[in-house]
CSV table of C-alpha atoms in Angstrom, one decimal:
chain,number,residue,atom,x,y,z
A,1,MET,CA,-10.0,41.7,-15.7
A,2,LYS,CA,-12.0,38.5,-16.0
A,3,ILE,CA,-14.0,37.5,-12.9
A,4,GLY,CA,-13.5,33.8,-11.9
A,5,ARG,CA,-16.6,31.6,-11.3
A,6,ASN,CA,-15.6,31.2,-7.6
A,7,ASP,CA,-14.6,34.8,-7.0
A,8,ALA,CA,-16.8,37.0,-4.8
A,9,CYS,CA,-19.5,38.6,-7.0
A,10,PRO,CA,-18.7,42.2,-7.7
A,11,CYS,CA,-22.3,43.3,-7.1
A,12,GLY,CA,-21.6,43.1,-3.4
A,13,SER,CA,-24.0,40.3,-2.5
A,14,GLY,CA,-21.4,38.3,-0.7
A,15,LYS,CA,-22.1,35.2,-2.9
A,16,LYS,CA,-19.8,33.6,-5.3
A,17,PHE,CA,-20.0,35.0,-8.9
A,18,LYS,CA,-21.3,31.6,-10.3
A,19,LYS,CA,-24.2,31.6,-7.8
A,20,CYS,CA,-25.2,35.3,-8.3
A,21,CYS,CA,-24.6,37.4,-11.4
A,22,LEU,CA,-22.7,35.1,-13.7
A,23,GLY,CA,-25.7,34.7,-16.1
A,24,LYS,CA,-26.6,38.4,-15.9
A,25,ALA,CA,-23.4,40.0,-17.2
A,26,THR,CA,-23.9,41.7,-20.5
A,27,ALA,CA,-22.0,44.1,-22.7
A,28,PRO,CA,-21.0,47.4,-21.2
A,29,GLY,CA,-24.0,49.7,-20.7
A,30,GLY,CA,-26.6,46.9,-21.1
A,31,PRO,CA,-29.0,45.4,-18.6
A,32,GLY,CA,-27.3,43.6,-15.7
A,33,HIS,CA,-23.9,45.3,-16.5
A,34,LEU,CA,-21.4,44.7,-13.7
A,35,PRO,CA,-19.5,47.9,-12.9
A,36,HIS,CA,-16.5,46.0,-11.6
A,37,SER,CA,-15.9,44.4,-15.0
A,38,TYR,CA,-14.8,47.8,-16.4
A,39,PRO,CA,-11.1,47.7,-17.3
A,40,SER,CA,-8.7,49.8,-15.4
A,41,LEU,CA,-7.0,52.8,-17.1
A,42,ARG,CA,-3.9,50.7,-17.5
A,43,GLU,CA,-5.9,48.0,-19.4
A,44,LEU,CA,-7.9,50.5,-21.3
A,45,LYS,CA,-4.8,52.1,-22.7
A,46,ALA,CA,-3.7,48.7,-23.9
A,47,GLN,CA,-6.8,48.3,-26.1
A,48,PRO,CA,-6.0,47.8,-29.8
A,49,GLY,CA,-6.5,51.0,-31.8
A,50,GLN,CA,-5.7,53.3,-28.9
A,51,PRO,CA,-4.6,56.6,-30.5
A,52,MET,CA,-2.8,58.0,-27.5
A,53,PRO,CA,-0.1,55.5,-26.7
A,54,HIS,CA,2.2,58.4,-25.4
A,55,LEU,CA,-0.3,59.4,-22.7
A,56,PRO,CA,0.2,57.8,-19.3
A,57,ALA,CA,-2.9,56.6,-17.3
A,58,TYR,CA,-2.8,59.8,-15.1
A,59,SER,CA,-3.2,62.0,-18.2
A,60,VAL,CA,-6.1,59.8,-19.5
A,61,ALA,CA,-7.7,60.2,-16.1
A,62,LYS,CA,-7.5,64.0,-16.3
A,63,LEU,CA,-9.1,63.9,-19.8
A,64,ILE,CA,-11.9,61.9,-18.4
A,65,GLU,CA,-12.5,64.3,-15.6
A,66,LYS,CA,-12.5,67.2,-18.0
A,67,ASN,CA,-14.7,65.3,-20.4
A,68,ASP,CA,-12.1,66.0,-23.1
A,69,LEU,CA,-12.3,62.8,-25.1
A,70,SER,CA,-12.1,64.3,-28.6
A,71,THR,CA,-8.8,62.6,-29.4
A,72,LEU,CA,-10.2,59.1,-28.8
A,73,GLU,CA,-11.8,57.0,-31.5
A,74,PRO,CA,-15.6,56.6,-31.0
A,75,GLY,CA,-15.7,53.1,-29.6
A,76,LEU,CA,-13.0,53.8,-27.0
A,77,ARG,CA,-14.6,57.1,-26.2
A,78,ARG,CA,-17.8,55.3,-25.3
A,79,ARG,CA,-16.0,52.9,-23.0
A,80,VAL,CA,-14.1,55.7,-21.3
A,81,LYS,CA,-17.3,57.6,-20.6
A,82,GLU,CA,-18.8,54.5,-19.0
A,83,LEU,CA,-15.7,54.1,-17.0
A,84,ALA,CA,-15.9,57.7,-15.8
A,85,GLN,CA,-19.4,57.1,-14.5
A,86,ALA,CA,-18.5,54.1,-12.3
A,87,SER,CA,-14.9,54.5,-11.2
A,88,TRP,CA,-12.7,56.3,-8.8
A,89,SER,CA,-11.5,59.7,-9.9
A,90,LEU,CA,-8.6,62.1,-9.1
A,91,GLU,CA,-11.1,64.5,-7.5
A,92,LYS,CA,-12.7,61.8,-5.2
A,93,VAL,CA,-9.3,60.6,-4.0
A,94,ALA,CA,-8.0,64.2,-3.5
A,95,ALA,CA,-11.0,64.9,-1.2
A,96,MET,CA,-10.1,61.9,1.1
A,97,GLU,CA,-8.2,62.3,4.4
A,98,THR,CA,-4.7,60.8,4.4
A,99,ASP,CA,-5.6,58.2,7.0
A,100,ASP,CA,-8.6,57.2,4.9
A,101,LEU,CA,-6.5,56.9,1.8
A,102,GLU,CA,-4.0,54.7,3.6
A,103,ALA,CA,-6.7,52.5,5.2
A,104,ARG,CA,-8.3,52.0,1.8
A,105,LEU,CA,-5.0,50.9,0.3
A,106,ARG,CA,-4.6,48.3,3.1
A,107,SER,CA,-8.1,47.1,2.6
A,108,TYR,CA,-7.2,46.4,-1.0
A,109,GLY,CA,-4.2,44.3,0.0
A,110,VAL,CA,-1.4,46.8,-0.4
A,111,ILE,CA,1.3,46.3,2.2
A,112,TYR,CA,1.3,50.0,3.1
A,113,SER,CA,3.2,52.1,5.6
A,114,ARG,CA,4.5,55.6,5.1
A,115,GLU,CA,8.0,54.3,5.6
A,116,ARG,CA,7.6,51.8,2.8
A,117,PHE,CA,6.0,54.5,0.6
A,118,LEU,CA,9.0,56.7,1.0
A,119,HIS,CA,11.4,53.8,0.4
A,120,LEU,CA,9.6,52.7,-2.8
A,121,SER,CA,9.7,56.2,-4.1
A,122,GLU,CA,13.5,56.3,-4.1
A,123,GLY,CA,14.8,56.3,-7.6
A,124,LEU,CA,11.3,56.9,-9.1
A,125,SER,CA,10.0,60.0,-10.8
A,126,SER,CA,6.4,58.8,-11.3
A,127,ALA,CA,3.9,58.2,-8.5
A,128,TRP,CA,1.8,56.0,-10.8
A,129,GLN,CA,4.9,53.8,-11.3
A,130,LEU,CA,5.0,53.3,-7.6
A,131,SER,CA,1.4,52.1,-7.7
A,132,GLU,CA,2.5,49.5,-10.3
A,133,ILE,CA,5.0,48.1,-7.7
A,134,TRP,CA,2.1,47.6,-5.3
A,135,ARG,CA,0.0,45.9,-8.0
A,136,THR,CA,2.8,43.5,-9.0
A,137,GLN,CA,4.4,42.8,-5.6
A,138,ASP,CA,1.6,43.0,-3.1
A,139,PRO,CA,-1.4,40.6,-2.6
A,140,VAL,CA,-3.7,43.2,-4.1
A,141,THR,CA,-7.4,42.2,-4.2
A,142,CYS,CA,-8.9,45.1,-6.2
A,143,ARG,CA,-9.8,44.5,-9.8
A,144,GLY,CA,-10.8,46.4,-12.8
A,145,MET,CA,-11.8,50.0,-12.1
A,146,ASP,CA,-10.8,49.7,-8.5
A,147,GLU,CA,-7.2,49.2,-9.6
A,148,ASP,CA,-7.2,52.9,-10.6
A,149,PHE,CA,-7.5,53.8,-6.9
A,150,LEU,CA,-3.9,52.5,-6.4
A,151,GLY,CA,-2.6,55.0,-9.0
A,152,PHE,CA,-4.7,57.9,-7.8
A,153,ALA,CA,-3.8,57.3,-4.2
A,154,ALA,CA,-0.1,57.1,-5.0
A,155,CYS,CA,-0.2,60.4,-6.9
A,156,GLU,CA,-2.1,62.1,-4.0
A,157,LEU,CA,0.1,60.7,-1.3
A,158,TRP,CA,3.2,61.8,-3.2
A,159,LYS,CA,1.9,65.4,-3.2
A,160,ARG,CA,1.3,65.2,0.6
A,161,LEU,CA,4.4,63.2,1.7
A,162,LEU,CA,7.0,64.3,-0.8
A,163,PRO,CA,6.2,67.9,-1.9
A,164,GLU,CA,9.9,68.8,-2.0
A,165,ARG,CA,10.5,66.2,-4.7
A,166,PRO,CA,7.7,66.7,-7.3
A,167,SER,CA,6.5,63.6,-9.2
A,168,MET,CA,6.0,63.5,-12.9
A,169,GLU,CA,2.3,63.8,-12.3
A,170,MET,CA,2.8,67.0,-10.2
A,171,ILE,CA,4.8,68.6,-12.9
A,172,ASP,CA,2.1,67.6,-15.5
A,173,ASP,CA,-0.4,69.4,-13.3
A,174,TRP,CA,1.7,72.6,-13.2
A,175,LEU,CA,1.9,72.6,-17.0
A,176,GLU,CA,-1.8,72.2,-17.2
A,177,GLU,CA,-2.5,74.9,-14.7
A,178,GLY,CA,-0.3,77.2,-16.8
A,179,TYR,CA,-2.3,76.5,-19.9
A,180,ASN,CA,-5.6,77.0,-17.9
A,181,VAL,CA,-4.7,80.6,-16.9
A,182,LEU,CA,-2.6,81.6,-20.0
A,183,LEU,CA,-5.1,83.8,-21.8
A,184,GLU,CA,-6.2,85.5,-18.6
A,185,ASP,CA,-2.9,86.0,-16.8
A,186,GLU,CA,0.3,85.2,-18.8
A,187,CYS,CA,2.5,86.1,-15.9
A,188,GLN,CA,0.8,83.6,-13.6
A,189,ALA,CA,1.1,81.0,-16.3
A,190,CYS,CA,4.8,81.6,-16.6
A,191,ASP,CA,5.1,81.2,-12.9
A,192,PHE,CA,3.5,77.7,-13.1
A,193,TRP,CA,5.7,76.8,-16.0
A,194,TRP,CA,8.9,78.1,-14.4
A,195,LYS,CA,8.2,75.9,-11.3
A,196,ALA,CA,7.8,73.0,-13.7
A,197,TRP,CA,11.1,73.7,-15.5
A,198,ARG,CA,12.9,74.1,-12.1
A,199,ALA,CA,11.7,70.6,-11.3
A,200,LEU,CA,12.5,69.1,-14.7
A,201,GLN,CA,15.9,70.6,-15.6
A,202,PRO,CA,17.9,68.9,-12.8
A,203,ARG,CA,16.6,65.5,-13.9
A,204,PHE,CA,17.9,65.7,-17.5
A,205,LEU,CA,21.0,63.6,-17.9
A,206,PRO,CA,24.0,65.0,-19.9
A,207,THR,CA,23.3,62.4,-22.6
A,208,MET,CA,19.9,63.8,-23.2
A,209,ARG,CA,20.7,66.1,-26.1
A,210,THR,CA,17.2,66.2,-27.7
A,211,MET,CA,13.8,66.5,-26.0
A,212,LEU,CA,12.8,63.2,-27.5
A,213,GLU,CA,15.4,61.6,-25.2
A,214,THR,CA,13.8,62.8,-22.0
A,215,SER,CA,10.9,60.4,-22.0
A,216,ASP,CA,12.3,58.6,-18.9
A,217,VAL,CA,12.2,61.9,-17.1
A,218,PHE,CA,8.8,63.1,-18.2
A,219,GLN,CA,5.8,61.5,-19.9
A,220,GLY,CA,2.7,63.6,-19.6
A,221,THR,CA,-0.3,65.3,-21.2
A,222,TYR,CA,1.9,67.8,-23.0
A,223,LEU,CA,4.9,67.2,-25.3
A,224,LEU,CA,8.1,69.0,-24.0
A,225,TYR,CA,9.1,69.8,-27.5
A,226,ASN,CA,6.0,72.0,-28.0
A,227,TRP,CA,5.8,73.3,-24.5
A,228,CYS,CA,9.4,74.6,-24.3
A,229,GLN,CA,8.8,76.7,-27.4
A,230,GLU,CA,5.6,78.1,-26.1
A,231,PHE,CA,7.2,78.9,-22.7
A,232,GLU,CA,10.0,80.8,-24.5
A,233,ASN,CA,7.5,82.9,-26.4
A,234,TRP,CA,5.2,83.7,-23.5
A,235,LEU,CA,8.2,84.6,-21.3
A,236,LEU,CA,9.1,87.3,-24.0
A,237,ASN,CA,5.5,88.6,-23.6
A,238,ALA,CA,5.5,88.5,-19.8
A,239,ALA,CA,8.9,90.3,-19.7
A,240,LEU,CA,7.2,93.4,-21.2
A,241,HIS,CA,5.0,93.7,-18.1
A,242,ASP,CA,7.3,92.4,-15.4
A,243,ARG,CA,11.1,92.6,-15.6
A,244,ARG,CA,11.6,89.6,-13.4
A,245,PHE,CA,10.6,87.4,-16.3
A,246,ALA,CA,13.5,88.8,-18.3
A,247,ALA,CA,15.9,87.2,-15.8
A,248,ILE,CA,13.8,84.0,-15.8
A,249,GLY,CA,13.8,83.9,-19.6
A,250,GLU,CA,17.6,84.4,-19.8
A,251,GLN,CA,18.2,81.5,-17.4
A,252,PHE,CA,15.6,79.3,-19.2
A,253,CYS,CA,17.1,79.8,-22.7
A,254,ARG,CA,20.6,79.4,-21.4
A,255,GLU,CA,19.8,76.2,-19.6
A,256,TRP,CA,17.8,74.9,-22.6
A,257,LEU,CA,20.6,75.5,-25.0
A,258,ALA,CA,23.2,73.9,-22.7
A,259,GLN,CA,21.0,70.8,-22.5
A,260,PHE,CA,19.6,70.3,-25.9
A,261,SER,CA,22.5,71.0,-28.3
A,262,GLY,CA,21.3,68.1,-30.5
A,263,LYS,CA,18.2,69.9,-31.7
A,264,LYS,CA,18.0,71.0,-35.3
A,265,PRO,CA,19.7,74.4,-36.2
A,266,GLY,CA,16.5,76.3,-36.7
A,267,LEU,CA,15.4,75.7,-33.2
A,268,GLN,CA,18.8,76.5,-31.8
A,269,VAL,CA,18.8,79.8,-33.6
A,270,ASN,CA,15.3,80.7,-32.3
A,271,PHE,CA,16.3,80.0,-28.7
A,272,ARG,CA,19.6,81.9,-29.1
A,273,ARG,CA,17.8,84.9,-30.5
A,274,SER,CA,15.4,84.8,-27.5
A,275,TRP,CA,18.4,84.4,-25.1
A,276,ALA,CA,20.0,87.5,-26.6
A,277,GLU,CA,16.7,89.4,-26.2
A,278,PHE,CA,16.4,88.5,-22.6
A,279,THR,CA,20.0,89.3,-22.0
A,280,PHE,CA,19.4,92.8,-23.5
A,281,LYS,CA,16.5,93.2,-21.2
A,282,ILE,CA,18.5,92.5,-18.0
A,283,GLY,CA,21.0,95.2,-19.1
A,284,GLU,CA,23.9,92.9,-20.3
A,285,VAL,CA,24.3,94.6,-23.7
A,286,GLU,CA,27.8,93.3,-24.5
A,287,GLN,CA,26.9,89.8,-23.5
A,288,ALA,CA,23.8,90.0,-25.8
A,289,ARG,CA,26.0,91.2,-28.6
A,290,THR,CA,28.4,88.2,-28.1
A,291,ILE,CA,25.5,85.8,-28.2
A,292,LEU,CA,24.3,87.2,-31.5
A,293,GLU,CA,27.8,87.2,-33.0
A,294,GLU,CA,28.4,83.6,-31.8
A,295,THR,CA,25.1,82.6,-33.3
A,296,LEU,CA,26.1,83.9,-36.7
A,297,ASP,CA,29.5,82.0,-36.4
A,298,ALA,CA,27.8,78.8,-35.4
A,299,PHE,CA,24.9,78.9,-37.9
A,300,PRO,CA,26.0,80.8,-41.0
A,301,ASN,CA,23.5,79.0,-43.2
A,302,ASN,CA,20.5,80.3,-41.3
A,303,PRO,CA,19.1,83.7,-42.5
A,304,TRP,CA,17.8,84.5,-39.0
A,305,SER,CA,21.4,84.6,-37.7
A,306,TYR,CA,22.0,87.7,-39.9
A,307,VAL,CA,18.6,89.2,-39.3
A,308,ALA,CA,19.1,89.0,-35.5
A,309,LEU,CA,22.2,91.2,-35.6
A,310,ALA,CA,20.7,93.5,-38.2
A,311,ASP,CA,17.5,94.0,-36.1
A,312,ALA,CA,19.6,94.8,-33.0
A,313,TYR,CA,21.5,97.6,-34.8
A,314,SER,CA,18.5,98.9,-36.8
A,315,HIS,CA,16.0,99.0,-33.9
A,316,LEU,CA,13.3,97.9,-36.3
A,317,PHE,CA,11.7,95.6,-33.7
A,318,ALA,CA,13.4,96.8,-30.6
A,319,ASP,CA,11.7,97.9,-27.4
A,320,LEU,CA,13.3,100.1,-24.8
A,321,MET,CA,15.4,97.3,-23.4
A,322,TYR,CA,16.4,95.4,-26.6
A,323,HIS,CA,19.0,97.0,-28.8
A,324,LEU,CA,22.6,97.7,-29.7
A,325,PRO,CA,23.7,101.3,-30.5
A,326,PHE,CA,21.7,102.5,-33.6
A,327,ASP,CA,23.9,101.8,-36.6
A,328,LEU,CA,22.3,101.4,-40.0
A,329,GLU,CA,25.6,100.8,-41.7
A,330,LYS,CA,26.2,97.7,-39.6
A,331,ALA,CA,22.6,96.5,-40.0
A,332,ASN,CA,23.0,96.8,-43.8
A,333,HIS,CA,26.4,95.0,-43.6
A,334,TYR,CA,25.0,91.9,-42.0
A,335,LEU,CA,22.0,91.7,-44.3
A,336,GLN,CA,24.2,92.1,-47.4
A,337,LEU,CA,26.5,89.4,-46.0
A,338,GLY,CA,23.6,87.1,-45.7
A,339,LEU,CA,22.6,87.8,-49.3
A,340,GLN,CA,26.1,86.9,-50.5
A,341,ARG,CA,26.4,83.6,-48.5
A,342,LEU,CA,22.9,82.1,-48.7
A,343,LYS,CA,20.9,80.6,-51.5
A,344,LYS,CA,18.3,82.8,-53.3
A,345,GLY,CA,15.5,80.8,-51.7
A,346,GLU,CA,16.5,82.2,-48.4
A,347,HIS,CA,16.8,85.8,-49.5
A,348,LYS,CA,13.2,86.9,-48.8
A,349,VAL,CA,13.5,87.7,-45.1
A,350,LEU,CA,16.8,89.5,-45.7
A,351,GLN,CA,15.4,91.6,-48.5
A,352,GLU,CA,12.4,92.5,-46.4
A,353,ARG,CA,14.7,93.7,-43.7
A,354,LEU,CA,16.8,95.7,-46.1
A,355,ASP,CA,13.6,97.4,-47.4
A,356,GLY,CA,12.6,98.1,-43.7
A,357,LEU,CA,15.9,100.0,-43.1
A,358,LYS,CA,14.4,102.9,-44.9
A,359,GLU,CA,11.9,103.3,-42.1
A,360,ALA,CA,14.3,102.6,-39.2
A,361,VAL,CA,14.7,105.1,-36.4
A,362,PRO,CA,16.5,105.0,-33.1
A,363,VAL,CA,14.6,103.3,-30.3
A,364,SER,CA,14.7,106.6,-28.3
A,365,GLN,CA,12.3,108.0,-31.0
A,366,LYS,CA,9.9,105.1,-30.7
A,367,PRO,CA,6.6,105.2,-28.7
A,368,LEU,CA,6.3,102.9,-25.7
A,369,PRO,CA,5.9,99.3,-26.9
A,370,ALA,CA,2.5,97.8,-27.2
A,371,LYS,CA,1.8,94.3,-25.8
A,372,LYS,CA,3.5,91.7,-28.0
A,373,GLN,CA,1.2,89.4,-29.8
A,374,LEU,CA,2.2,85.8,-30.5
A,375,ASP,CA,1.6,84.1,-33.8
């Protein structure tokens, strides 16, 4: 923000700006540069040409701390790097004692008390949004990069004062922690992600039938559309090593399908196939059969509706907990039915499965399954 001629000089001399550094201010990074003239993250995101309009300031702050600025255009990347060298950070604020955080807020003009913090949080899902209330309603004196302290402090205080009601930023952290450990420990990653889903799912309104309609509930570093599909896939993998993830996967897919009925048919079929697989794994064979049959009834124009039933009867891709009684006649029936109903352009996967029936054997004759690899 622009520093007024009669404002206190940001260099800390105690003099007015016009009698101190007014004539010394230059472009960012040059001689005489004034650190306090850096924009806040909120202002930085509003810069023309910003390629990440969907990312909230909290996510941008995390990218800065990780030095992951590859998605920014070069000019903005330079300015963000400069900001990172001279500003508050999430790490610095997290290391502060609660009393020191609160005292700093008061010194910046925030009318702060823990009671008011809890009151302002009511009806909000984002801690950073709470800091915007301070900025607009209170006689805040901090400017530029120091404004970021308000957002960082609100996020940290929410973690400490309201752990039972996770903020949008806390959920975003859990998603990130899952990705950070995914390749080393997929089960631990799924635990992080399950915690995130348990916090998110109750906040979805009945009217939110697609994931694009959930932006009021969650805006973070990761897109829910992509993350939900990755979570579904990795739960299938984790369930091969720990059966508790089969129950988690069954609940996740069931809740996802109940919420997002407005998604395109292909995604609906994918989630229903996974739902059936998890249901097999928890021992509910008849329920799994019903899911697959209902999928075919609801989506008769999707070849994977036929493939799913055929695979369950042929045991082509079954593990010890995923199958119906071995029945090549029924597997052939569903594949032939698909060939009759669908256009020739959708016959390829059906024909591949028909050819595979020649090699099909009951699951009882298969070796123990190897770890499932994701595409």
